[in-house]
Structure formats: structure tokens, C-alpha cells
Coordinates of N, CA and C in Angstrom, one line a residue:
M1 N 388.1 94.0 271.1 CA 389.5 94.5 271.3 C 390.2 93.5 272.3
K2 N 391.4 93.2 272.1 CA 392.2 92.3 272.8 C 392.4 92.8 274.3
Q3 N 392.1 91.9 275.2 CA 392.2 92.3 276.5 C 393.6 92.1 277.1
P4 N 394.0 93.0 277.9 CA 395.5 92.8 278.7 C 395.4 91.6 279.6
L5 N 396.4 91.0 279.7 CA 396.5 90.0 280.7 C 396.7 90.5 282.1
I6 N 397.4 91.8 282.2 CA 397.4 92.5 283.5 C 397.3 93.9 283.1
Q7 N 396.4 94.6 283.9 CA 396.0 96.0 283.7 C 396.2 96.7 285.1
A8 N 397.2 97.6 285.2 CA 397.3 98.2 286.4 C 397.0 99.7 286.2
Q9 N 396.3 100.3 287.2 CA 396.0 101.7 287.1 C 396.3 102.5 288.3
E10 N 397.1 103.7 288.0 CA 397.6 104.5 289.1 C 398.0 103.9 290.3
L11 N 399.1 103.0 290.2 CA 399.5 102.4 291.4 C 400.3 103.3 292.1
T12 N 400.3 103.3 293.4 CA 401.2 103.9 294.4 C 401.6 102.8 295.4
R13 N 402.8 103.1 296.0 CA 403.2 102.1 297.2 C 404.1 103.0 298.0
V14 N 403.6 103.2 299.2 CA 404.2 104.1 300.2 C 404.7 103.1 301.3
Y15 N 406.0 103.1 301.6 CA 406.5 102.2 302.7 C 406.6 103.2 304.0
Q16 N 405.9 102.8 305.0 CA 405.8 103.7 306.2 C 406.5 102.9 307.3
K17 N 407.4 103.6 308.0 CA 408.0 103.2 309.2 C 407.6 104.2 310.4
E18 N 407.2 103.6 311.5 CA 406.8 104.4 312.6 C 407.7 105.6 312.9
G19 N 407.1 106.7 313.1 CA 407.8 107.8 313.6 C 408.7 108.5 312.3
T20 N 408.5 108.0 311.1 CA 409.2 108.6 310.0 C 408.3 108.9 308.9
R21 N 408.7 109.7 307.9 CA 407.9 110.1 306.7 C 407.9 109.0 305.8
G22 N 406.8 108.6 305.3 CA 406.7 107.5 304.3 C 407.7 107.6 303.1
V23 N 408.1 106.5 302.5 CA 408.9 106.6 301.4 C 408.0 106.1 300.1
E24 N 407.7 106.9 299.2 CA 406.9 106.6 298.1 C 407.7 105.9 297.0
A25 N 407.6 104.6 296.9 CA 408.3 103.9 295.9 C 407.6 103.8 294.6
L26 N 406.4 103.9 294.5 CA 405.7 103.9 293.1 C 404.7 105.2 293.3
K27 N 404.7 106.0 292.1 CA 404.0 107.2 292.0 C 403.1 107.3 290.9
G28 N 401.9 106.6 291.1 CA 400.8 106.6 290.1 C 401.2 106.0 288.8
V29 N 401.6 104.7 288.9 CA 402.0 103.9 287.6 C 400.8 103.2 287.1
S30 N 400.8 103.4 285.8 CA 399.7 102.6 285.0 C 400.4 101.8 283.9
I31 N 399.9 100.5 283.7 CA 400.6 99.6 282.8 C 399.7 98.5 282.3
E32 N 399.8 98.2 281.0 CA 399.1 97.0 280.6 C 400.2 96.0 279.8
I33 N 400.0 94.8 280.2 CA 400.8 93.7 279.6 C 399.9 92.6 279.0
Y34 N 400.3 92.2 277.8 CA 399.4 91.4 277.0 C 400.0 90.0 277.0
R35 N 399.2 89.0 276.7 CA 399.5 87.7 276.7 C 400.6 87.4 275.6
G36 N 401.7 86.7 275.9 CA 402.8 86.4 275.0 C 403.8 87.5 274.9
Q37 N 403.6 88.5 275.6 CA 404.8 89.6 275.5 C 405.9 89.1 276.4
F38 N 407.0 89.6 276.0 CA 408.4 89.5 276.8 C 408.8 90.9 277.2
V39 N 408.6 91.3 278.5 CA 408.7 92.7 278.8 C 409.9 92.7 279.9
A40 N 410.8 93.6 279.7 CA 411.8 94.1 280.7 C 411.5 95.3 281.4
L41 N 411.5 95.2 282.7 CA 411.4 96.4 283.6 C 412.8 96.8 284.0
V42 N 413.3 98.0 283.5 CA 414.7 98.3 283.8 C 414.7 99.7 284.6
G43 N 415.9 99.9 285.1 CA 416.1 101.1 285.9 C 417.1 100.9 287.0
A44 N 417.6 102.1 287.4 CA 418.7 102.0 288.6 C 418.0 101.4 289.9
S45 N 418.8 101.0 290.7 CA 418.5 100.6 292.0 C 417.5 101.7 292.7
G46 N 416.4 101.3 293.3 CA 415.5 102.4 293.8 C 414.5 103.0 292.9
S47 N 414.6 102.6 291.5 CA 413.7 103.2 290.6 C 412.2 102.8 290.8
G48 N 412.0 101.5 291.6 CA 410.6 101.1 291.6 C 410.3 99.9 290.9
K49 N 411.2 99.3 290.1 CA 410.9 98.2 289.3 C 410.6 97.0 290.0
S50 N 411.2 96.7 290.9 CA 411.0 95.4 291.8 C 409.5 95.6 292.5
T51 N 409.5 96.8 293.1 CA 408.1 97.1 293.6 C 407.0 96.8 292.8
L52 N 407.1 97.4 291.5 CA 406.1 97.2 290.5 C 405.9 95.7 290.3
M53 N 406.9 95.0 290.1 CA 406.7 93.5 290.0 C 406.1 92.9 290.9
N54 N 406.4 93.2 292.3 CA 405.7 92.6 293.5 C 404.3 92.8 293.4
L55 N 403.8 94.1 293.0 CA 402.3 94.4 293.0 C 401.7 93.7 291.8
L56 N 402.3 93.6 290.7 CA 401.7 92.9 289.5 C 401.5 91.4 289.7
G57 N 402.6 90.9 290.5 CA 402.6 89.4 290.8 C 401.9 89.1 292.1
C58 N 401.2 90.0 292.6 CA 400.5 89.7 294.0 C 401.3 89.3 295.2
L59 N 402.6 89.7 295.2 CA 403.4 89.5 296.3 C 403.2 90.7 297.3
D60 N 402.6 91.7 296.9 CA 402.4 93.0 297.8 C 401.2 93.5 297.4
R61 N 400.6 94.5 298.1 CA 399.4 95.2 297.9 C 399.7 96.8 297.6
P62 N 399.0 97.3 296.7 CA 399.4 98.8 296.5 C 398.7 99.6 297.7
T63 N 399.3 100.8 297.8 CA 398.8 101.7 298.8 C 397.5 102.3 298.2
S64 N 397.5 102.6 296.9 CA 396.3 103.0 296.2 C 396.5 102.3 294.6
G65 N 395.4 102.5 294.0 CA 395.4 102.0 292.6 C 394.9 100.6 292.6
S66 N 394.9 100.0 291.4 CA 394.2 98.7 291.1 C 395.1 97.9 290.3
V67 N 394.9 96.5 290.4 CA 395.6 95.5 289.5 C 394.7 94.6 289.1
V68 N 394.4 94.3 287.8 CA 393.5 93.4 287.2 C 394.3 92.3 286.5
L69 N 394.2 91.1 287.0 CA 394.9 89.9 286.4 C 394.1 89.0 285.8
D70 N 394.1 88.9 284.4 CA 393.2 87.9 283.7 C 391.8 88.1 284.0
G71 N 391.5 89.6 284.0 CA 390.1 89.9 284.2 C 389.5 90.0 285.5
K72 N 390.4 89.8 286.5 CA 390.0 89.8 287.9 C 390.8 90.8 288.7
E73 N 390.1 91.7 289.4 CA 390.6 92.5 290.3 C 391.4 91.8 291.4
V74 N 392.6 91.9 291.7 CA 393.3 91.1 292.7 C 394.0 92.1 293.8
S75 N 394.0 93.2 293.6 CA 394.7 94.2 294.5 C 394.1 94.2 295.9
R76 N 392.8 93.8 296.0 CA 392.0 94.0 297.2 C 391.6 92.6 297.7
L77 N 392.1 91.5 297.2 CA 391.7 90.3 297.7 C 392.4 89.9 299.1
D78 N 391.7 89.0 299.8 CA 392.3 88.7 301.1 C 393.5 87.7 300.9
E79 N 394.1 87.4 302.0 CA 395.5 86.5 301.8 C 395.2 85.2 301.2
D80 N 394.1 84.5 301.7 CA 393.9 83.2 301.0 C 393.7 83.3 299.6
A81 N 392.8 84.2 299.0 CA 392.6 84.4 297.6 C 393.8 84.8 296.9
L82 N 394.7 85.7 297.5 CA 396.0 86.0 296.9 C 396.8 84.8 296.7
A83 N 396.8 84.0 297.7 CA 397.7 82.8 297.7 C 397.3 81.9 296.5
H84 N 395.9 81.9 296.3 CA 395.4 81.0 295.4 C 395.9 81.6 293.9
V85 N 395.8 82.9 293.9 CA 396.2 83.5 292.5 C 397.7 83.2 292.2
R86 N 398.5 83.3 293.3 CA 399.9 83.3 293.1 C 400.4 81.7 292.7
S87 N 399.5 80.8 293.3 CA 400.0 79.4 293.1 C 399.4 79.0 291.7
H88 N 398.4 79.6 291.2 CA 397.8 79.2 289.9 C 398.0 80.1 288.6
K89 N 398.3 81.3 288.9 CA 398.2 82.3 287.8 C 399.7 82.9 287.5
V90 N 400.7 82.8 288.5 CA 401.9 83.5 288.3 C 403.0 82.4 288.7
G91 N 404.2 82.6 288.3 CA 405.3 82.0 288.7 C 406.6 83.0 288.9
F92 N 407.3 82.7 289.9 CA 408.4 83.7 290.2 C 409.7 82.9 290.2
V93 N 410.7 83.8 289.6 CA 412.1 83.3 289.7 C 413.0 84.5 290.3
F94 N 413.9 84.2 291.2 CA 414.7 85.2 291.9 C 416.1 85.2 291.7
Q95 N 416.8 86.2 291.9 CA 418.3 86.2 291.9 C 418.9 85.2 292.6
S96 N 418.5 85.0 293.9 CA 419.2 84.0 294.8 C 418.5 82.6 294.8
F97 N 417.8 82.3 293.8 CA 417.3 81.0 293.5 C 416.3 80.5 294.4
N98 N 416.5 80.8 295.7 CA 415.4 80.3 296.8 C 415.1 78.9 296.8
L99 N 416.2 78.0 296.6 CA 416.0 76.5 296.8 C 416.2 76.0 298.2
L100 N 415.5 75.0 298.5 CA 415.8 74.4 299.8 C 417.0 73.7 299.8
P101 N 418.0 73.9 300.6 CA 419.4 73.4 300.4 C 419.4 71.8 300.7
R102 N 418.6 71.2 301.5 CA 418.7 69.8 301.8 C 417.7 69.1 301.1
T103 N 417.1 69.6 300.0 CA 416.1 69.0 299.2 C 416.7 68.8 297.8
S104 N 416.4 67.7 297.2 CA 416.9 67.5 295.8 C 416.3 68.5 294.8
A105 N 416.8 68.5 293.6 CA 416.2 69.3 292.6 C 414.8 68.9 292.2
L106 N 414.6 67.7 292.1 CA 413.2 67.3 291.8 C 412.2 67.5 292.9
E107 N 412.7 67.4 294.2 CA 411.8 67.7 295.2 C 411.5 69.3 295.4
N108 N 412.5 70.0 295.0 CA 412.4 71.5 295.0 C 411.3 71.9 294.0
V109 N 411.3 71.2 292.8 CA 410.3 71.6 291.9 C 408.8 71.0 292.3
E110 N 408.9 69.9 293.1 CA 407.5 69.4 293.5 C 406.8 70.3 294.4
L111 N 407.5 71.0 295.2 CA 407.1 71.8 296.3 C 405.6 72.6 296.0
P112 N 405.6 73.4 294.7 CA 404.4 74.1 294.6 C 403.2 73.2 294.3
L113 N 403.5 71.9 293.9 CA 402.4 71.1 293.6 C 401.7 70.5 294.9
L114 N 402.4 70.7 296.1 CA 401.8 70.2 297.3 C 400.5 71.0 297.8
Y115 N 400.4 72.2 297.1 CA 399.2 72.9 297.4 C 398.2 72.8 296.3
T116 N 398.3 71.8 295.5 CA 397.2 71.5 294.4 C 396.6 70.0 294.7
D117 N 395.6 69.7 293.9 CA 395.1 68.5 294.0 C 395.7 67.4 293.0
R118 N 396.8 67.8 292.5 CA 397.4 66.9 291.4 C 398.1 65.7 292.1
S119 N 398.0 64.6 291.3 CA 398.7 63.5 291.8 C 400.0 63.1 291.0
D120 N 400.8 62.2 291.4 CA 402.1 61.8 290.6 C 402.8 63.1 290.6
L121 N 403.2 63.7 291.7 CA 403.9 65.0 291.6 C 405.4 64.8 290.9
A122 N 406.0 63.7 291.1 CA 407.4 63.5 290.5 C 407.2 63.6 289.0
R123 N 406.2 63.0 288.4 CA 406.0 63.1 286.9 C 406.0 64.5 286.5
W124 N 405.1 65.4 287.1 CA 405.0 66.8 286.8 C 406.2 67.5 286.9
A125 N 407.0 67.3 288.0 CA 408.3 67.9 288.2 C 409.3 67.5 287.3
R126 N 409.4 66.2 286.9 CA 410.3 65.8 285.9 C 410.1 66.5 284.5
E127 N 408.8 66.7 284.2 CA 408.4 67.3 282.9 C 408.9 68.8 282.9
A128 N 408.7 69.4 284.0 CA 409.2 70.9 284.1 C 410.6 70.9 284.1
L129 N 411.4 70.0 284.7 CA 412.9 70.1 284.7 C 413.3 69.7 283.2
E130 N 412.6 68.8 282.5 CA 413.0 68.5 281.1 C 412.7 69.8 280.2
I131 N 411.8 70.5 280.4 CA 411.3 71.8 279.6 C 412.5 72.8 279.7
V132 N 413.1 72.8 280.9 CA 414.2 73.8 281.1 C 415.5 73.4 280.6
G133 N 415.6 72.1 280.3 CA 417.0 71.6 279.8 C 417.8 71.1 281.0
F134 N 417.1 70.7 282.1 CA 418.1 70.3 283.3 C 418.3 68.8 283.1
P135 N 419.7 68.5 283.4 CA 420.1 67.1 283.0 C 419.4 66.1 284.1
S136 N 418.9 65.0 283.4 CA 418.1 64.1 284.2 C 419.1 63.3 285.2
D137 N 420.2 63.1 285.0 CA 421.2 62.5 285.9 C 421.6 63.2 287.1
R138 N 421.0 64.5 287.2 CA 421.2 65.4 288.5 C 419.9 65.7 289.1
F139 N 418.8 65.0 288.7 CA 417.5 65.3 289.4 C 417.6 65.1 291.0
D140 N 418.4 64.1 291.4 CA 418.5 63.7 292.8 C 419.6 64.6 293.6
H141 N 420.2 65.5 292.9 CA 421.2 66.3 293.4 C 420.7 67.4 294.2
H142 N 421.3 67.9 295.5 CA 421.0 69.0 296.2 C 421.6 70.3 295.5
P143 N 421.0 71.4 295.8 CA 421.4 72.7 295.3 C 423.0 72.8 295.5
G144 N 423.4 72.5 296.6 CA 424.9 72.7 296.9 C 425.8 72.0 295.8
E145 N 425.3 70.9 295.2 CA 426.0 70.2 294.3 C 425.8 70.6 292.7
L146 N 425.1 71.8 292.6 CA 424.7 72.2 291.2 C 425.4 73.5 291.0
S147 N 425.7 73.9 289.7 CA 426.3 75.0 289.4 C 425.2 76.1 289.5
G148 N 425.6 77.4 289.4 CA 424.6 78.5 289.6 C 423.5 78.4 288.3
G149 N 424.1 78.2 287.2 CA 423.1 78.0 286.1 C 422.1 76.9 286.4
Q150 N 422.6 75.7 286.8 CA 421.8 74.6 287.0 C 420.7 75.0 288.1
Q151 N 421.1 75.7 289.1 CA 420.2 76.0 290.2 C 419.1 76.9 289.7
Q152 N 419.5 77.9 288.8 CA 418.4 78.7 288.2 C 417.5 78.0 287.3
R153 N 417.9 76.9 286.7 CA 417.0 76.1 285.8 C 416.1 75.4 286.7
V154 N 416.5 74.9 287.9 CA 415.7 74.3 288.9 C 414.6 75.3 289.3
A155 N 415.1 76.5 289.6 CA 414.2 77.5 290.0 C 413.1 77.9 288.9
I156 N 413.5 77.9 287.7 CA 412.6 78.1 286.6 C 411.5 77.0 286.5
A157 N 412.1 75.8 286.6 CA 411.1 74.7 286.5 C 410.1 74.7 287.6
R158 N 410.6 75.2 288.8 CA 409.5 75.2 289.9 C 408.6 76.3 289.7
A159 N 408.9 77.4 289.0 CA 408.0 78.5 288.6 C 407.1 78.1 287.6
L160 N 407.4 77.0 286.8 CA 406.6 76.7 285.6 C 405.8 75.4 286.0
V161 N 406.0 74.8 287.1 CA 405.3 73.5 287.2 C 404.0 73.6 287.4
N162 N 403.3 74.7 287.8 CA 401.9 74.8 287.8 C 401.2 75.5 286.6
D163 N 402.0 75.6 285.5 CA 401.7 76.2 284.3 C 400.8 77.6 284.5
P164 N 401.7 78.5 285.0 CA 401.1 79.8 285.3 C 400.9 80.7 284.0
E165 N 400.0 81.6 284.1 CA 399.8 82.6 283.1 C 400.9 83.4 282.6
I166 N 401.7 83.8 283.6 CA 402.7 84.8 283.6 C 404.0 84.4 284.4
L167 N 405.2 84.5 284.0 CA 406.3 84.3 284.7 C 407.2 85.5 284.8
F168 N 407.4 85.9 286.2 CA 408.1 86.9 286.7 C 409.5 86.5 287.1
A169 N 410.5 87.3 286.6 CA 411.9 87.0 287.1 C 412.5 88.4 287.6
D170 N 413.0 88.3 288.8 CA 413.7 89.4 289.4 C 415.2 89.3 289.5
E171 N 415.9 90.0 288.6 CA 417.4 89.9 288.4 C 417.7 88.4 288.3
P172 N 417.2 87.7 287.3 CA 417.4 86.2 287.3 C 418.9 85.9 287.0
T173 N 419.6 86.8 286.5 CA 421.0 86.5 286.2 C 422.0 87.2 287.0
G174 N 421.6 87.7 288.2 CA 422.5 88.5 289.1 C 423.6 87.7 289.7
N175 N 423.3 86.5 290.0 CA 424.3 85.6 290.5 C 425.0 84.6 289.6
L176 N 425.0 84.9 288.5 CA 425.4 84.0 287.3 C 426.7 84.7 286.5
D177 N 427.6 83.8 286.1 CA 428.7 84.2 285.1 C 428.1 84.5 283.8
S178 N 428.8 85.2 283.0 CA 428.1 85.7 281.7 C 427.7 84.6 280.8
A179 N 428.4 83.4 280.7 CA 428.0 82.3 279.9 C 426.7 81.8 280.4
S180 N 426.5 81.6 281.8 CA 425.4 81.0 282.3 C 424.1 82.0 282.2
S181 N 424.5 83.3 282.3 CA 423.5 84.4 282.1 C 422.9 84.3 280.7
E182 N 423.7 84.1 279.7 CA 423.3 84.1 278.3 C 422.3 82.8 278.2
E183 N 422.8 81.7 278.7 CA 421.9 80.4 278.7 C 420.5 80.6 279.3
I184 N 420.5 81.3 280.4 CA 419.2 81.4 281.1 C 418.4 82.4 280.4
M185 N 419.0 83.5 279.8 CA 418.1 84.4 279.0 C 417.5 83.8 277.7
A186 N 418.5 82.8 277.2 CA 418.0 82.2 275.9 C 416.9 81.3 276.3
L187 N 416.8 80.7 277.6 CA 415.7 79.9 278.0 C 414.5 80.7 278.1
F188 N 414.6 81.8 278.7 CA 413.4 82.7 278.9 C 412.9 83.0 277.5
T189 N 413.7 83.4 276.5 CA 413.2 83.6 275.2 C 412.6 82.5 274.6
Q190 N 413.0 81.2 274.8 CA 412.4 80.0 274.2 C 411.0 79.8 274.9
L191 N 411.0 80.0 276.2 CA 409.7 79.9 277.0 C 408.7 80.9 276.4
N192 N 409.1 82.2 276.0 CA 408.3 83.1 275.5 C 407.8 82.8 274.1
R193 N 408.6 82.2 273.3 CA 408.2 81.9 272.0 C 407.3 80.8 272.0
L194 N 407.3 80.0 273.1 CA 406.3 78.8 273.2 C 404.9 79.3 273.7
G195 N 404.9 80.8 274.0 CA 403.6 81.2 274.4 C 403.5 81.8 275.7
R196 N 404.6 81.6 276.7 CA 404.6 82.2 277.9 C 404.8 83.6 278.0
T197 N 404.1 84.3 278.8 CA 404.2 85.7 279.0 C 405.4 85.8 280.2
V198 N 406.3 86.7 279.9 CA 407.5 86.8 280.6 C 407.7 88.3 281.0
V199 N 407.9 88.6 282.3 CA 408.4 89.8 282.8 C 409.7 89.9 283.6
V200 N 410.7 90.5 283.1 CA 412.0 90.3 283.7 C 412.3 91.7 284.4
V201 N 412.8 91.7 285.6 CA 413.3 93.0 286.2 C 414.9 92.8 286.1
T202 N 415.4 94.0 285.6 CA 416.9 94.0 285.5 C 417.5 95.4 285.4
H203 N 418.7 95.5 285.7 CA 419.4 96.8 285.4 C 420.4 96.4 284.4
D204 N 420.6 95.3 283.8 CA 421.6 94.9 282.7 C 421.0 95.2 281.4
P205 N 421.6 96.0 280.7 CA 421.0 96.2 279.2 C 421.1 95.0 278.4
E206 N 422.1 94.2 278.7 CA 422.2 92.9 277.7 C 420.9 91.9 278.2
V207 N 420.6 91.9 279.4 CA 419.4 91.1 279.7 C 418.2 91.7 279.2
A208 N 418.1 92.9 279.3 CA 416.9 93.7 278.7 C 416.8 93.5 277.3
G209 N 417.9 93.3 276.6 CA 417.9 93.2 275.1 C 417.2 92.0 274.6
H210 N 417.0 91.0 275.4 CA 416.2 89.7 274.9 C 414.7 90.0 275.0
A211 N 414.2 91.0 275.5 CA 412.7 91.3 275.6 C 412.4 92.0 274.3
D212 N 411.1 91.9 274.0 CA 410.5 92.7 272.9 C 409.9 94.0 273.4
R213 N 409.9 94.3 274.5 CA 409.3 95.5 275.0 C 410.2 95.9 276.4
I214 N 410.6 97.1 276.3 CA 411.4 97.7 277.4 C 410.7 98.8 278.1
I215 N 410.6 98.6 279.5 CA 409.9 99.7 280.2 C 410.9 100.3 281.2
T216 N 411.3 101.5 281.1 CA 412.2 102.1 281.8 C 411.6 102.9 283.0
M217 N 412.1 102.7 284.3 CA 411.5 103.4 285.5 C 412.7 104.3 286.0
Q218 N 412.2 105.3 286.7 CA 413.0 106.3 287.4 C 412.3 107.0 288.5
D219 N 412.7 106.9 289.7 CA 412.1 107.6 290.9 C 410.6 107.2 291.1
G220 N 410.3 106.0 290.8 CA 408.9 105.5 291.1 C 407.9 105.7 289.8
R221 N 408.4 106.1 288.8 CA 407.6 106.3 287.6 C 408.2 105.6 286.4
I222 N 407.1 105.4 285.5 CA 407.7 105.0 284.2 C 408.0 106.2 283.3
V223 N 409.2 106.2 282.8 CA 409.7 107.2 282.0 C 410.0 107.0 280.5
S224 N 409.7 105.7 280.2 CA 409.7 105.3 278.8 C 409.3 103.9 278.7
D225 N 408.4 103.6 277.5 CA 407.8 102.3 277.2 C 408.0 102.1 275.8
E226 N 409.0 101.3 275.4 CA 409.4 101.2 273.9 C 409.5 99.6 273.4
A227 N 409.1 99.4 272.2 CA 409.4 98.2 271.6 C 410.9 98.1 271.2
N228 N 411.3 96.8 271.6 CA 412.8 96.5 271.3 C 412.9 95.9 269.9
S229 N 413.3 96.7 269.0 CA 413.6 96.2 267.6 C 414.6 95.3 267.4

């Protein structure tokens, strides 16, 4: 039987502030994601979709429950082991791009490679930028000299440069105009068709429409999990 790339069981996440009652952001969520899927996690603000992504991508730890990534239990790893998983198994794209403002597009993409044993970092970064369709005559431009769509392409290239098993994107079109949003989602679709597993967090039905599986969350629970025909 085909094994899931990610298998989460009974995940809960409680955010506790001193002197207050904890806020339960996830309430016993179980999910399986398989290689090559394009999944959209949708729901209103506060539904738990970003919390779930953070747990699946090893950015956070569950209060209870387990996460198995590519056959390995990761939810109880120490910080060094988690950092290794994040740098080799997963890539992240965020709404705000998170690019270093005084660093060129090429150098921004090189950053994850600094924590590997690869040589010729510029070559790997150039290849990643070419994959996402970033113009070569702007490789040396800083983020402030780029459009929002170009900045997001740099961010996607940076997420891809270590060839991760799965690509997570949290509201990747939130800061883009409609034309740029469509271009970026077409890029995610292309990457998925080339074999990349993609998980996108969004509240936008048009963005979710690019996925082949739509998981809807509400009040910290999954309320539907459907194929997108």
C-alpha cells in the first residue's frame, strides 16, 4: 500500500499565556498527504489552517499528537534535528516574501545553501531562479527593485533550491495583484505537475481552485476533505 508523505494523528495545539486560559487552535486533527498531491488548506481567519501548516512543516510542535514525515516521526525531535528536516525535506513560501532587502535576488536564493555542503552556490541558485521563470537580467537586483510577483518568484526559488520533498505556501498571493496572483498559482501548478508535492494555505477560493484536493477547516477542526474536480 502506498505510504503517505505526511501522516498526522490527533494533532492538538494549545497556545498558553501566563495567567490566562489556553487557546486551543487545533482540536484533534488527523490528515494524510501523499507524494505529488496539490492540497489547499482553506478556512476563515482563526480556523487553524496556518497552525496546521506550521506543525506539518516542522515550524512548530504539537501540544499532543504526532507527525510522521517521509516515514520518520518528527514532532518530538530536538531543535537541531528539526532544523535539519526543515533544510532538507521542506520548503516554505510566505505572504510577505521574507527576502533580505539589502541582498540581491541571487544571494537571497543562495541563503539556504549556506547550511549544506554544496559548492558553487551561485550555480544552484541560478538554476532555481530559472525554474521559476525569473528574468536573468534581474538576478543582481535587490527586492526593492522588483515587483511583488518577481519577489514571490525569488521566494519560491529559495524554497526550491534544496530540492525539498514538499513545498508549503502560506497565503502566497496575499500581497499580489490579480494578474500576478494568477501567474504565481500557475507556477505552483507547473511545479506540482513536475512531481513536487504542494500544500497551499489560503482563504481565497480562486487560489484553492488550482489544487486537486481541498481541505476546509473551521474552529480548529477539518470539516471537509474533497477532491477538486
